[in-house]
């Protein structure tokens, strides 16, 4: 079968990169390949040395990205059996905030021999969590100064974000800070490697870099209030801010030959991996919310207006699909919570998957309300809408007759109530959400979860068709960057019409169960507000006992 | 070895009777034997018929008591290798409220052929729970009328008690009520069979029959308000009220020959099985509390004064040891709660004991506070001090790092906090408790439980030495009934000095852990009052979801 024009999607995850080759006009995935990073996640010692890293550190090797990319692209193109010339555009999604310091030539500092032994010269992976003290100070200083950016993040920035990571560098190794020409997202750096042009994608800049289209980055005075040397940080954030999917250049001849593709092939501005699932789930206009349900859940939504929705993790103009405000909210423990329980009852051993299946079946039999057990799903704190990492889990209503299925169901329902609470926050600002689209392994595995969520939220839920939504979204970026005349697409709407799809069938709410859940949701809200809104500070006191 | 004078203790449990022969001067247990009831607990059909019983019914056959008693006494005396003449007194403890209707000759109605097919003519076992509607109405009517007895039971009577059970009889089979000369405790009936004299022991009359030394039984007007026919109930409660251990007669020659004992041997007024453990635990004067820790925990204490201690399950003059007010409090789920959790994590299977052991070890390693998890131990409601069966369990403070050991420990600690709350209620009325004595299988099995309780309550805890405390207590009753001149004892103090003992060593509180627990107890109290004292009615609302 001869292929039509194709787009290449590159999905850079935590341990590996996936390349997919997708026909732009049919959405048919012609080929796919995965390559793991040679050094994986670097948590103990710097590569080739015995230099030890501190607790909560997580680094990567930038060379791994290029090496694995070449391998994956080669594999995907071979599997696709398409002429290189048929690949018209390349899109990238990447974990974030994953940043590295570079020199004036966009060369990673860690690859310069005199810098290789300095941990702070390396790529800081998104889950490098050693900058929590810095994040705490950023939040305090920003709060004191009344920094306007705080409102876009519901008052709290994360230790995972760019500002905390750079502040850690300047405090712990000022020589690296001084030597850095700039600090860039790894996704933007890979895009620059492909086409020679360094830009910053608006998605990562906005959701992880405190940038907004209206205000730009925070002002130099704010950075100086964190650390005197940081006054120069605005100068160390090089690159125009560009919406994901905008063409930023053509593939260099050097990279074209390494990848076996045509030089000049359109390269798109990158996007964060989670956000890449949004267009892949057919969501390129307002009204439908995408939920990426995995260990945690990320909720994403497009809207015409910028509203102060309570508890959002970020609101970014052009942050997901150009022309719209992208809203992000989150629940920090969903699959992790169910996994905790499965492990809790199963103990160590290889049969966790079987336990999971049994629990799902027993929970389905338990019926709504798990015989009177209600939970707060805060095993990893609460992101939206309360924004309090010190909150913790609650189970209540147990009797001697309570079964495992009852408890498991109550945990599942609690995550559904948490989702409904987020929808309520959007509704309070008149940002409409009429339908839910689920993406991710847990959503695929648990029909019960989908039904419970539909019943609790009174909204139909569809599943995205692509088994690798982020990679598909990246390919859509490549197609939009290529443009219609080159065999790509003129807009995300056109790209979605040809390249994105939902699975047939959708899960509709059952009115009787929805009525029952209305009553249980009121109980959830009472617990939510009692423990989460100042009824008691018991949870933060108990967190101190935990250490 | 030639035996000194001995007392015979008869411990009538739910499924069997244990007989023990104990030397009155040394406390040495010379022999012991157990015999099970031929018909066990009758829950489905009446013996020898196909007449079906309703849900929650639990009956027994009175003939079983005598038959099993003869077998057990024979076995115990043979094992003891003592002359029958050396047995100077017989004491009985019995489950309660286990009642039966009798005719004028103290013959069980169910043994009369014309009555044998009527379920209500049979012995209602303590755990016959079919009279809950009756108990609810008793509580409502007594509350409306301001009946003074309610105060002695913290405002709530149980479906297990005499009044509810008789009200069920009169409502469902008035012919049985009419035919009954009296309703008697099975323990009193067995004692009457032994010596020919029917009395009512003050323990069962007080804790289960609404009797008090000051007021007697409730008045006929109250009974008539429940049901017109019940106006005659005071006339159907024959027998003088006698403190446990008081001699009520001598063994009849007929029973002497059936048991192989000497006729005329002193027979003591009976006692409830749980309460029998008090003297056996050396507690015959005020100041030390006995905790019988099993599936539930029963707390018992002697005091000189009658105080309105919050949440007590009963206060009875002469109810345990003559001359003192006996106080009883309770926690309805202790071993049951830990067993629920062990089963919850272990699932069905034969390895629950091993799981229990593992959990105990992991909980010991978890340290106080189980890394920030706090529980309310209300899986079976709360008896003391809140008296609310609609309450249910709570677990809070869980994170993804919470282990099984953490949760198990928090459950154990919650039962300890519940005990401390009971001690606080006594302290508020200036009824002192300086030391705790633990009895029961769970107390024997779990050194961690004893240490946690000592640390939480800041009180030393000792274990009773007798492996069958209730049977030992019954033998002490027999010794006191026999009196000093016959080779028994003049008082409970004397009997305890010779026949009761504690295990060597005691568990002392650790001051550092006790300080930690002070802080955690404040958290427990906050939860306790929020969910239990009107902060929210969520738990009773959720109980309705459960059905």
JSON list of C-alpha atoms in Angstrom, two decimals, chain A residues 167-354:
[
{"chain": "A", "resi": 167, "resn": "UNK", "atom": "CA", "xyz": [17.28, 29.08, 41.72]},
{"chain": "A", "resi": 168, "resn": "UNK", "atom": "CA", "xyz": [18.75, 25.84, 43.01]},
{"chain": "A", "resi": 169, "resn": "UNK", "atom": "CA", "xyz": [21.53, 26.11, 40.42]},
{"chain": "A", "resi": 170, "resn": "UNK", "atom": "CA", "xyz": [22.45, 29.69, 41.27]},
{"chain": "A", "resi": 171, "resn": "UNK", "atom": "CA", "xyz": [22.45, 28.92, 44.98]},
{"chain": "A", "resi": 172, "resn": "UNK", "atom": "CA", "xyz": [24.37, 25.67, 44.85]},
{"chain": "A", "resi": 173, "resn": "UNK", "atom": "CA", "xyz": [26.70, 26.18, 41.88]},
{"chain": "A", "resi": 174, "resn": "UNK", "atom": "CA", "xyz": [26.82, 29.82, 40.78]},
{"chain": "A", "resi": 175, "resn": "UNK", "atom": "CA", "xyz": [29.59, 29.02, 38.30]},
{"chain": "A", "resi": 176, "resn": "UNK", "atom": "CA", "xyz": [27.13, 26.96, 36.26]},
{"chain": "A", "resi": 177, "resn": "UNK", "atom": "CA", "xyz": [24.62, 29.78, 36.36]},
{"chain": "A", "resi": 178, "resn": "UNK", "atom": "CA", "xyz": [27.27, 32.25, 35.24]},
{"chain": "A", "resi": 179, "resn": "UNK", "atom": "CA", "xyz": [28.53, 29.99, 32.48]},
{"chain": "A", "resi": 180, "resn": "UNK", "atom": "CA", "xyz": [25.04, 29.38, 31.11]},
{"chain": "A", "resi": 181, "resn": "UNK", "atom": "CA", "xyz": [24.06, 31.43, 28.11]},
{"chain": "A", "resi": 182, "resn": "UNK", "atom": "CA", "xyz": [20.54, 30.19, 28.64]},
{"chain": "A", "resi": 183, "resn": "UNK", "atom": "CA", "xyz": [18.26, 27.71, 30.29]},
{"chain": "A", "resi": 184, "resn": "UNK", "atom": "CA", "xyz": [15.99, 25.87, 27.87]},
{"chain": "A", "resi": 185, "resn": "UNK", "atom": "CA", "xyz": [13.39, 23.15, 27.87]},
{"chain": "A", "resi": 186, "resn": "UNK", "atom": "CA", "xyz": [14.76, 19.88, 26.57]},
{"chain": "A", "resi": 187, "resn": "UNK", "atom": "CA", "xyz": [11.90, 19.75, 24.03]},
{"chain": "A", "resi": 188, "resn": "UNK", "atom": "CA", "xyz": [12.90, 23.13, 22.64]},
{"chain": "A", "resi": 189, "resn": "UNK", "atom": "CA", "xyz": [16.53, 22.11, 22.61]},
{"chain": "A", "resi": 190, "resn": "UNK", "atom": "CA", "xyz": [15.79, 18.97, 20.58]},
{"chain": "A", "resi": 191, "resn": "UNK", "atom": "CA", "xyz": [13.69, 21.04, 18.15]},
{"chain": "A", "resi": 192, "resn": "UNK", "atom": "CA", "xyz": [16.62, 23.45, 17.80]},
{"chain": "A", "resi": 193, "resn": "UNK", "atom": "CA", "xyz": [18.95, 20.53, 17.13]},
{"chain": "A", "resi": 194, "resn": "UNK", "atom": "CA", "xyz": [16.63, 19.46, 14.32]},
{"chain": "A", "resi": 195, "resn": "UNK", "atom": "CA", "xyz": [16.25, 22.80, 12.56]},
{"chain": "A", "resi": 196, "resn": "UNK", "atom": "CA", "xyz": [18.92, 25.10, 13.97]},
{"chain": "A", "resi": 197, "resn": "UNK", "atom": "CA", "xyz": [16.41, 27.58, 15.41]},
{"chain": "A", "resi": 198, "resn": "UNK", "atom": "CA", "xyz": [15.95, 27.94, 19.14]},
{"chain": "A", "resi": 199, "resn": "UNK", "atom": "CA", "xyz": [12.48, 29.01, 20.23]},
{"chain": "A", "resi": 200, "resn": "UNK", "atom": "CA", "xyz": [10.53, 28.40, 23.45]},
{"chain": "A", "resi": 201, "resn": "UNK", "atom": "CA", "xyz": [7.22, 26.63, 23.10]},
{"chain": "A", "resi": 202, "resn": "UNK", "atom": "CA", "xyz": [4.38, 28.57, 24.75]},
{"chain": "A", "resi": 203, "resn": "UNK", "atom": "CA", "xyz": [3.10, 25.42, 26.46]},
{"chain": "A", "resi": 204, "resn": "UNK", "atom": "CA", "xyz": [6.17, 24.74, 28.59]},
{"chain": "A", "resi": 205, "resn": "UNK", "atom": "CA", "xyz": [6.97, 28.46, 28.96]},
{"chain": "A", "resi": 206, "resn": "UNK", "atom": "CA", "xyz": [3.46, 29.08, 30.25]},
{"chain": "A", "resi": 207, "resn": "UNK", "atom": "CA", "xyz": [2.71, 26.01, 32.36]},
{"chain": "A", "resi": 208, "resn": "UNK", "atom": "CA", "xyz": [6.21, 25.57, 33.78]},
{"chain": "A", "resi": 209, "resn": "UNK", "atom": "CA", "xyz": [8.07, 28.87, 33.22]},
{"chain": "A", "resi": 210, "resn": "UNK", "atom": "CA", "xyz": [5.65, 31.47, 34.64]},
{"chain": "A", "resi": 211, "resn": "UNK", "atom": "CA", "xyz": [5.39, 33.12, 31.23]},
{"chain": "A", "resi": 212, "resn": "UNK", "atom": "CA", "xyz": [2.17, 34.64, 29.96]},
{"chain": "A", "resi": 213, "resn": "UNK", "atom": "CA", "xyz": [1.34, 36.22, 26.62]},
{"chain": "A", "resi": 214, "resn": "UNK", "atom": "CA", "xyz": [0.15, 39.39, 28.36]},
{"chain": "A", "resi": 215, "resn": "UNK", "atom": "CA", "xyz": [2.98, 39.86, 30.85]},
{"chain": "A", "resi": 216, "resn": "UNK", "atom": "CA", "xyz": [5.90, 37.82, 29.50]},
{"chain": "A", "resi": 217, "resn": "UNK", "atom": "CA", "xyz": [8.20, 36.27, 32.12]},
{"chain": "A", "resi": 218, "resn": "UNK", "atom": "CA", "xyz": [8.25, 37.63, 35.68]},
{"chain": "A", "resi": 219, "resn": "UNK", "atom": "CA", "xyz": [10.20, 40.88, 36.02]},
{"chain": "A", "resi": 220, "resn": "UNK", "atom": "CA", "xyz": [13.89, 41.11, 36.92]},
{"chain": "A", "resi": 221, "resn": "UNK", "atom": "CA", "xyz": [13.04, 42.69, 40.29]},
{"chain": "A", "resi": 222, "resn": "UNK", "atom": "CA", "xyz": [11.15, 39.58, 41.30]},
{"chain": "A", "resi": 223, "resn": "UNK", "atom": "CA", "xyz": [14.03, 37.31, 40.30]},
{"chain": "A", "resi": 224, "resn": "UNK", "atom": "CA", "xyz": [16.48, 39.60, 42.14]},
{"chain": "A", "resi": 225, "resn": "UNK", "atom": "CA", "xyz": [14.34, 39.34, 45.26]},
{"chain": "A", "resi": 226, "resn": "UNK", "atom": "CA", "xyz": [14.93, 35.59, 45.15]},
{"chain": "A", "resi": 227, "resn": "UNK", "atom": "CA", "xyz": [18.69, 35.93, 44.63]},
{"chain": "A", "resi": 228, "resn": "UNK", "atom": "CA", "xyz": [20.72, 38.95, 43.52]},
{"chain": "A", "resi": 229, "resn": "UNK", "atom": "CA", "xyz": [22.38, 37.07, 40.68]},
{"chain": "A", "resi": 230, "resn": "UNK", "atom": "CA", "xyz": [18.99, 36.05, 39.28]},
{"chain": "A", "resi": 231, "resn": "UNK", "atom": "CA", "xyz": [18.39, 39.63, 38.13]},
{"chain": "A", "resi": 232, "resn": "UNK", "atom": "CA", "xyz": [19.99, 38.48, 34.88]},
{"chain": "A", "resi": 233, "resn": "UNK", "atom": "CA", "xyz": [17.65, 35.51, 34.44]},
{"chain": "A", "resi": 234, "resn": "UNK", "atom": "CA", "xyz": [15.36, 37.22, 31.86]},
{"chain": "A", "resi": 235, "resn": "UNK", "atom": "CA", "xyz": [18.45, 37.53, 29.64]},
{"chain": "A", "resi": 236, "resn": "UNK", "atom": "CA", "xyz": [19.14, 33.83, 30.08]},
{"chain": "A", "resi": 237, "resn": "UNK", "atom": "CA", "xyz": [15.80, 32.69, 28.69]},
{"chain": "A", "resi": 238, "resn": "UNK", "atom": "CA", "xyz": [16.60, 32.98, 24.98]},
{"chain": "A", "resi": 239, "resn": "UNK", "atom": "CA", "xyz": [14.23, 32.30, 22.12]},
{"chain": "A", "resi": 240, "resn": "UNK", "atom": "CA", "xyz": [10.99, 33.70, 20.80]},
{"chain": "A", "resi": 241, "resn": "UNK", "atom": "CA", "xyz": [7.86, 32.24, 22.44]},
{"chain": "A", "resi": 242, "resn": "UNK", "atom": "CA", "xyz": [5.99, 30.24, 19.83]},
{"chain": "A", "resi": 243, "resn": "UNK", "atom": "CA", "xyz": [2.67, 28.32, 20.03]},
{"chain": "A", "resi": 244, "resn": "UNK", "atom": "CA", "xyz": [3.04, 24.55, 19.70]},
{"chain": "A", "resi": 245, "resn": "UNK", "atom": "CA", "xyz": [2.73, 23.42, 16.09]},
{"chain": "A", "resi": 246, "resn": "UNK", "atom": "CA", "xyz": [4.01, 26.65, 14.55]},
{"chain": "A", "resi": 247, "resn": "UNK", "atom": "CA", "xyz": [6.73, 25.91, 12.01]},
{"chain": "A", "resi": 248, "resn": "UNK", "atom": "CA", "xyz": [10.06, 27.05, 13.41]},
{"chain": "A", "resi": 249, "resn": "UNK", "atom": "CA", "xyz": [12.34, 25.90, 10.59]},
{"chain": "A", "resi": 250, "resn": "UNK", "atom": "CA", "xyz": [13.33, 23.09, 8.27]},
{"chain": "A", "resi": 251, "resn": "UNK", "atom": "CA", "xyz": [15.31, 19.99, 9.09]},
{"chain": "A", "resi": 252, "resn": "UNK", "atom": "CA", "xyz": [19.05, 20.70, 8.75]},
{"chain": "A", "resi": 253, "resn": "UNK", "atom": "CA", "xyz": [20.93, 18.65, 6.21]},
{"chain": "A", "resi": 254, "resn": "UNK", "atom": "CA", "xyz": [23.05, 17.16, 8.97]},
{"chain": "A", "resi": 255, "resn": "UNK", "atom": "CA", "xyz": [20.05, 15.97, 10.95]},
{"chain": "A", "resi": 256, "resn": "UNK", "atom": "CA", "xyz": [18.28, 14.95, 7.74]},
{"chain": "A", "resi": 257, "resn": "UNK", "atom": "CA", "xyz": [21.06, 12.60, 6.95]},
{"chain": "A", "resi": 258, "resn": "UNK", "atom": "CA", "xyz": [21.24, 11.22, 10.50]},
{"chain": "A", "resi": 259, "resn": "UNK", "atom": "CA", "xyz": [17.49, 10.58, 10.49]},
{"chain": "A", "resi": 260, "resn": "UNK", "atom": "CA", "xyz": [17.21, 9.45, 6.90]},
{"chain": "A", "resi": 261, "resn": "UNK", "atom": "CA", "xyz": [14.68, 12.18, 6.14]},
{"chain": "A", "resi": 262, "resn": "UNK", "atom": "CA", "xyz": [14.51, 15.00, 3.62]},
{"chain": "A", "resi": 263, "resn": "UNK", "atom": "CA", "xyz": [16.35, 18.18, 4.59]},
{"chain": "A", "resi": 264, "resn": "UNK", "atom": "CA", "xyz": [14.04, 21.15, 4.95]},
{"chain": "A", "resi": 265, "resn": "UNK", "atom": "CA", "xyz": [11.20, 19.05, 6.36]},
{"chain": "A", "resi": 266, "resn": "UNK", "atom": "CA", "xyz": [9.03, 21.34, 8.50]},
{"chain": "A", "resi": 267, "resn": "UNK", "atom": "CA", "xyz": [9.81, 21.22, 12.24]},
{"chain": "A", "resi": 268, "resn": "UNK", "atom": "CA", "xyz": [7.10, 22.31, 14.69]},
{"chain": "A", "resi": 269, "resn": "UNK", "atom": "CA", "xyz": [7.46, 24.15, 17.98]},
{"chain": "A", "resi": 270, "resn": "UNK", "atom": "CA", "xyz": [7.21, 21.51, 20.71]},
{"chain": "A", "resi": 271, "resn": "UNK", "atom": "CA", "xyz": [4.55, 20.83, 23.33]},
{"chain": "A", "resi": 272, "resn": "UNK", "atom": "CA", "xyz": [4.47, 19.16, 26.78]},
{"chain": "A", "resi": 273, "resn": "UNK", "atom": "CA", "xyz": [3.72, 15.44, 26.55]},
{"chain": "A", "resi": 274, "resn": "UNK", "atom": "CA", "xyz": [0.47, 15.51, 28.54]},
{"chain": "A", "resi": 275, "resn": "UNK", "atom": "CA", "xyz": [-0.85, 18.47, 26.58]},
{"chain": "A", "resi": 276, "resn": "UNK", "atom": "CA", "xyz": [-0.07, 16.76, 23.30]},
{"chain": "A", "resi": 277, "resn": "UNK", "atom": "CA", "xyz": [-2.87, 14.32, 24.09]},
{"chain": "A", "resi": 278, "resn": "UNK", "atom": "CA", "xyz": [-5.46, 17.08, 23.77]},
{"chain": "A", "resi": 279, "resn": "UNK", "atom": "CA", "xyz": [-5.52, 17.43, 19.96]},
{"chain": "A", "resi": 280, "resn": "UNK", "atom": "CA", "xyz": [-5.00, 13.67, 19.70]},
{"chain": "A", "resi": 281, "resn": "UNK", "atom": "CA", "xyz": [-8.25, 13.28, 21.66]},
{"chain": "A", "resi": 282, "resn": "UNK", "atom": "CA", "xyz": [-9.99, 15.40, 18.97]},
{"chain": "A", "resi": 283, "resn": "UNK", "atom": "CA", "xyz": [-10.19, 18.39, 21.32]},
{"chain": "A", "resi": 284, "resn": "UNK", "atom": "CA", "xyz": [-9.13, 21.47, 19.36]},
{"chain": "A", "resi": 285, "resn": "UNK", "atom": "CA", "xyz": [-12.01, 23.78, 20.32]},
{"chain": "A", "resi": 286, "resn": "UNK", "atom": "CA", "xyz": [-13.71, 24.66, 23.64]},
{"chain": "A", "resi": 287, "resn": "UNK", "atom": "CA", "xyz": [-16.30, 22.60, 25.53]},
{"chain": "A", "resi": 288, "resn": "UNK", "atom": "CA", "xyz": [-14.83, 19.14, 25.98]},
{"chain": "A", "resi": 289, "resn": "UNK", "atom": "CA", "xyz": [-12.33, 18.27, 28.70]},
{"chain": "A", "resi": 290, "resn": "UNK", "atom": "CA", "xyz": [-9.48, 15.82, 28.18]},
{"chain": "A", "resi": 291, "resn": "UNK", "atom": "CA", "xyz": [-8.47, 13.74, 31.18]},
{"chain": "A", "resi": 292, "resn": "UNK", "atom": "CA", "xyz": [-5.14, 11.96, 30.94]},
{"chain": "A", "resi": 293, "resn": "UNK", "atom": "CA", "xyz": [-5.70, 9.29, 33.58]},
{"chain": "A", "resi": 294, "resn": "UNK", "atom": "CA", "xyz": [-2.59, 7.49, 34.73]},
{"chain": "A", "resi": 295, "resn": "UNK", "atom": "CA", "xyz": [-0.75, 7.48, 38.04]},
{"chain": "A", "resi": 296, "resn": "UNK", "atom": "CA", "xyz": [-2.19, 10.98, 38.37]},
{"chain": "A", "resi": 297, "resn": "UNK", "atom": "CA", "xyz": [-4.82, 12.73, 36.30]},
{"chain": "A", "resi": 298, "resn": "UNK", "atom": "CA", "xyz": [-4.22, 15.84, 34.21]},
{"chain": "A", "resi": 299, "resn": "UNK", "atom": "CA", "xyz": [-7.36, 17.68, 33.09]},
{"chain": "A", "resi": 300, "resn": "UNK", "atom": "CA", "xyz": [-7.09, 19.96, 30.08]},
{"chain": "A", "resi": 301, "resn": "UNK", "atom": "CA", "xyz": [-9.59, 22.24, 28.44]},
{"chain": "A", "resi": 302, "resn": "UNK", "atom": "CA", "xyz": [-9.66, 24.99, 25.83]},
{"chain": "A", "resi": 303, "resn": "UNK", "atom": "CA", "xyz": [-11.64, 28.18, 26.27]},
{"chain": "A", "resi": 304, "resn": "UNK", "atom": "CA", "xyz": [-12.09, 31.53, 24.59]},
{"chain": "A", "resi": 305, "resn": "UNK", "atom": "CA", "xyz": [-11.75, 33.49, 27.80]},
{"chain": "A", "resi": 306, "resn": "UNK", "atom": "CA", "xyz": [-9.27, 33.80, 30.64]},
{"chain": "A", "resi": 307, "resn": "UNK", "atom": "CA", "xyz": [-11.24, 33.27, 33.84]},
{"chain": "A", "resi": 308, "resn": "UNK", "atom": "CA", "xyz": [-9.99, 32.94, 37.43]},
{"chain": "A", "resi": 309, "resn": "UNK", "atom": "CA", "xyz": [-11.01, 29.28, 37.78]},
{"chain": "A", "resi": 310, "resn": "UNK", "atom": "CA", "xyz": [-10.31, 28.06, 41.31]},
{"chain": "A", "resi": 311, "resn": "UNK", "atom": "CA", "xyz": [-7.44, 25.68, 41.73]},
{"chain": "A", "resi": 312, "resn": "UNK", "atom": "CA", "xyz": [-6.22, 25.42, 38.15]},
{"chain": "A", "resi": 313, "resn": "UNK", "atom": "CA", "xyz": [-2.62, 24.31, 37.80]},
{"chain": "A", "resi": 314, "resn": "UNK", "atom": "CA", "xyz": [-2.16, 26.77, 34.94]},
{"chain": "A", "resi": 315, "resn": "UNK", "atom": "CA", "xyz": [-3.93, 28.95, 32.35]},
{"chain": "A", "resi": 316, "resn": "UNK", "atom": "CA", "xyz": [-1.87, 29.73, 29.26]},
{"chain": "A", "resi": 317, "resn": "UNK", "atom": "CA", "xyz": [-2.75, 31.65, 26.12]},
{"chain": "A", "resi": 318, "resn": "UNK", "atom": "CA", "xyz": [-1.82, 29.55, 23.05]},
{"chain": "A", "resi": 319, "resn": "UNK", "atom": "CA", "xyz": [-0.61, 26.99, 25.58]},
{"chain": "A", "resi": 320, "resn": "UNK", "atom": "CA", "xyz": [-2.16, 23.93, 23.91]},
{"chain": "A", "resi": 321, "resn": "UNK", "atom": "CA", "xyz": [-3.94, 24.94, 20.70]},
{"chain": "A", "resi": 322, "resn": "UNK", "atom": "CA", "xyz": [-3.10, 28.30, 19.18]},
{"chain": "A", "resi": 323, "resn": "UNK", "atom": "CA", "xyz": [-5.85, 30.86, 19.57]},
{"chain": "A", "resi": 324, "resn": "UNK", "atom": "CA", "xyz": [-7.30, 29.48, 22.81]},
{"chain": "A", "resi": 325, "resn": "UNK", "atom": "CA", "xyz": [-6.56, 29.70, 26.47]},
{"chain": "A", "resi": 326, "resn": "UNK", "atom": "CA", "xyz": [-5.46, 26.31, 27.65]},
{"chain": "A", "resi": 327, "resn": "UNK", "atom": "CA", "xyz": [-6.58, 25.38, 31.19]},
{"chain": "A", "resi": 328, "resn": "UNK", "atom": "CA", "xyz": [-4.90, 22.64, 33.19]},
{"chain": "A", "resi": 329, "resn": "UNK", "atom": "CA", "xyz": [-6.07, 21.12, 36.45]},
{"chain": "A", "resi": 330, "resn": "UNK", "atom": "CA", "xyz": [-4.87, 18.03, 38.27]},
{"chain": "A", "resi": 331, "resn": "UNK", "atom": "CA", "xyz": [-5.42, 15.24, 40.74]},
{"chain": "A", "resi": 332, "resn": "UNK", "atom": "CA", "xyz": [-2.06, 14.03, 42.05]},
{"chain": "A", "resi": 333, "resn": "UNK", "atom": "CA", "xyz": [-3.04, 10.43, 42.85]},
{"chain": "A", "resi": 334, "resn": "UNK", "atom": "CA", "xyz": [-5.45, 8.34, 40.79]},
{"chain": "A", "resi": 335, "resn": "UNK", "atom": "CA", "xyz": [-3.76, 5.23, 39.40]},
{"chain": "A", "resi": 336, "resn": "UNK", "atom": "CA", "xyz": [-1.24, 5.64, 42.20]},
{"chain": "A", "resi": 337, "resn": "UNK", "atom": "CA", "xyz": [-4.04, 5.54, 44.77]},
{"chain": "A", "resi": 338, "resn": "UNK", "atom": "CA", "xyz": [-5.69, 2.44, 43.31]},
{"chain": "A", "resi": 339, "resn": "UNK", "atom": "CA", "xyz": [-2.24, 0.87, 42.97]},
{"chain": "A", "resi": 340, "resn": "UNK", "atom": "CA", "xyz": [-1.50, 1.71, 46.60]},
{"chain": "A", "resi": 341, "resn": "UNK", "atom": "CA", "xyz": [-4.63, -0.10, 47.65]},
{"chain": "A", "resi": 342, "resn": "UNK", "atom": "CA", "xyz": [-4.01, -3.09, 45.40]},
{"chain": "A", "resi": 343, "resn": "UNK", "atom": "CA", "xyz": [-0.52, -3.37, 46.82]},
{"chain": "A", "resi": 344, "resn": "UNK", "atom": "CA", "xyz": [-1.86, -2.76, 50.31]},
{"chain": "A", "resi": 345, "resn": "UNK", "atom": "CA", "xyz": [-4.20, -5.71, 50.18]},
{"chain": "A", "resi": 346, "resn": "UNK", "atom": "CA", "xyz": [-2.02, -7.92, 47.98]},
{"chain": "A", "resi": 347, "resn": "UNK", "atom": "CA", "xyz": [1.30, -7.28, 49.65]},
{"chain": "A", "resi": 348, "resn": "UNK", "atom": "CA", "xyz": [4.59, -7.72, 47.83]},
{"chain": "A", "resi": 349, "resn": "UNK", "atom": "CA", "xyz": [4.42, -10.28, 45.08]},
{"chain": "A", "resi": 350, "resn": "UNK", "atom": "CA", "xyz": [3.79, -10.71, 41.41]},
{"chain": "A", "resi": 351, "resn": "UNK", "atom": "CA", "xyz": [0.01, -10.99, 41.56]},
{"chain": "A", "resi": 352, "resn": "UNK", "atom": "CA", "xyz": [-0.86, -7.29, 41.76]},
{"chain": "A", "resi": 353, "resn": "UNK", "atom": "CA", "xyz": [-2.50, -7.31, 38.33]},
{"chain": "A", "resi": 354, "resn": "UNK", "atom": "CA", "xyz": [-4.74, -10.20, 39.37]}
]
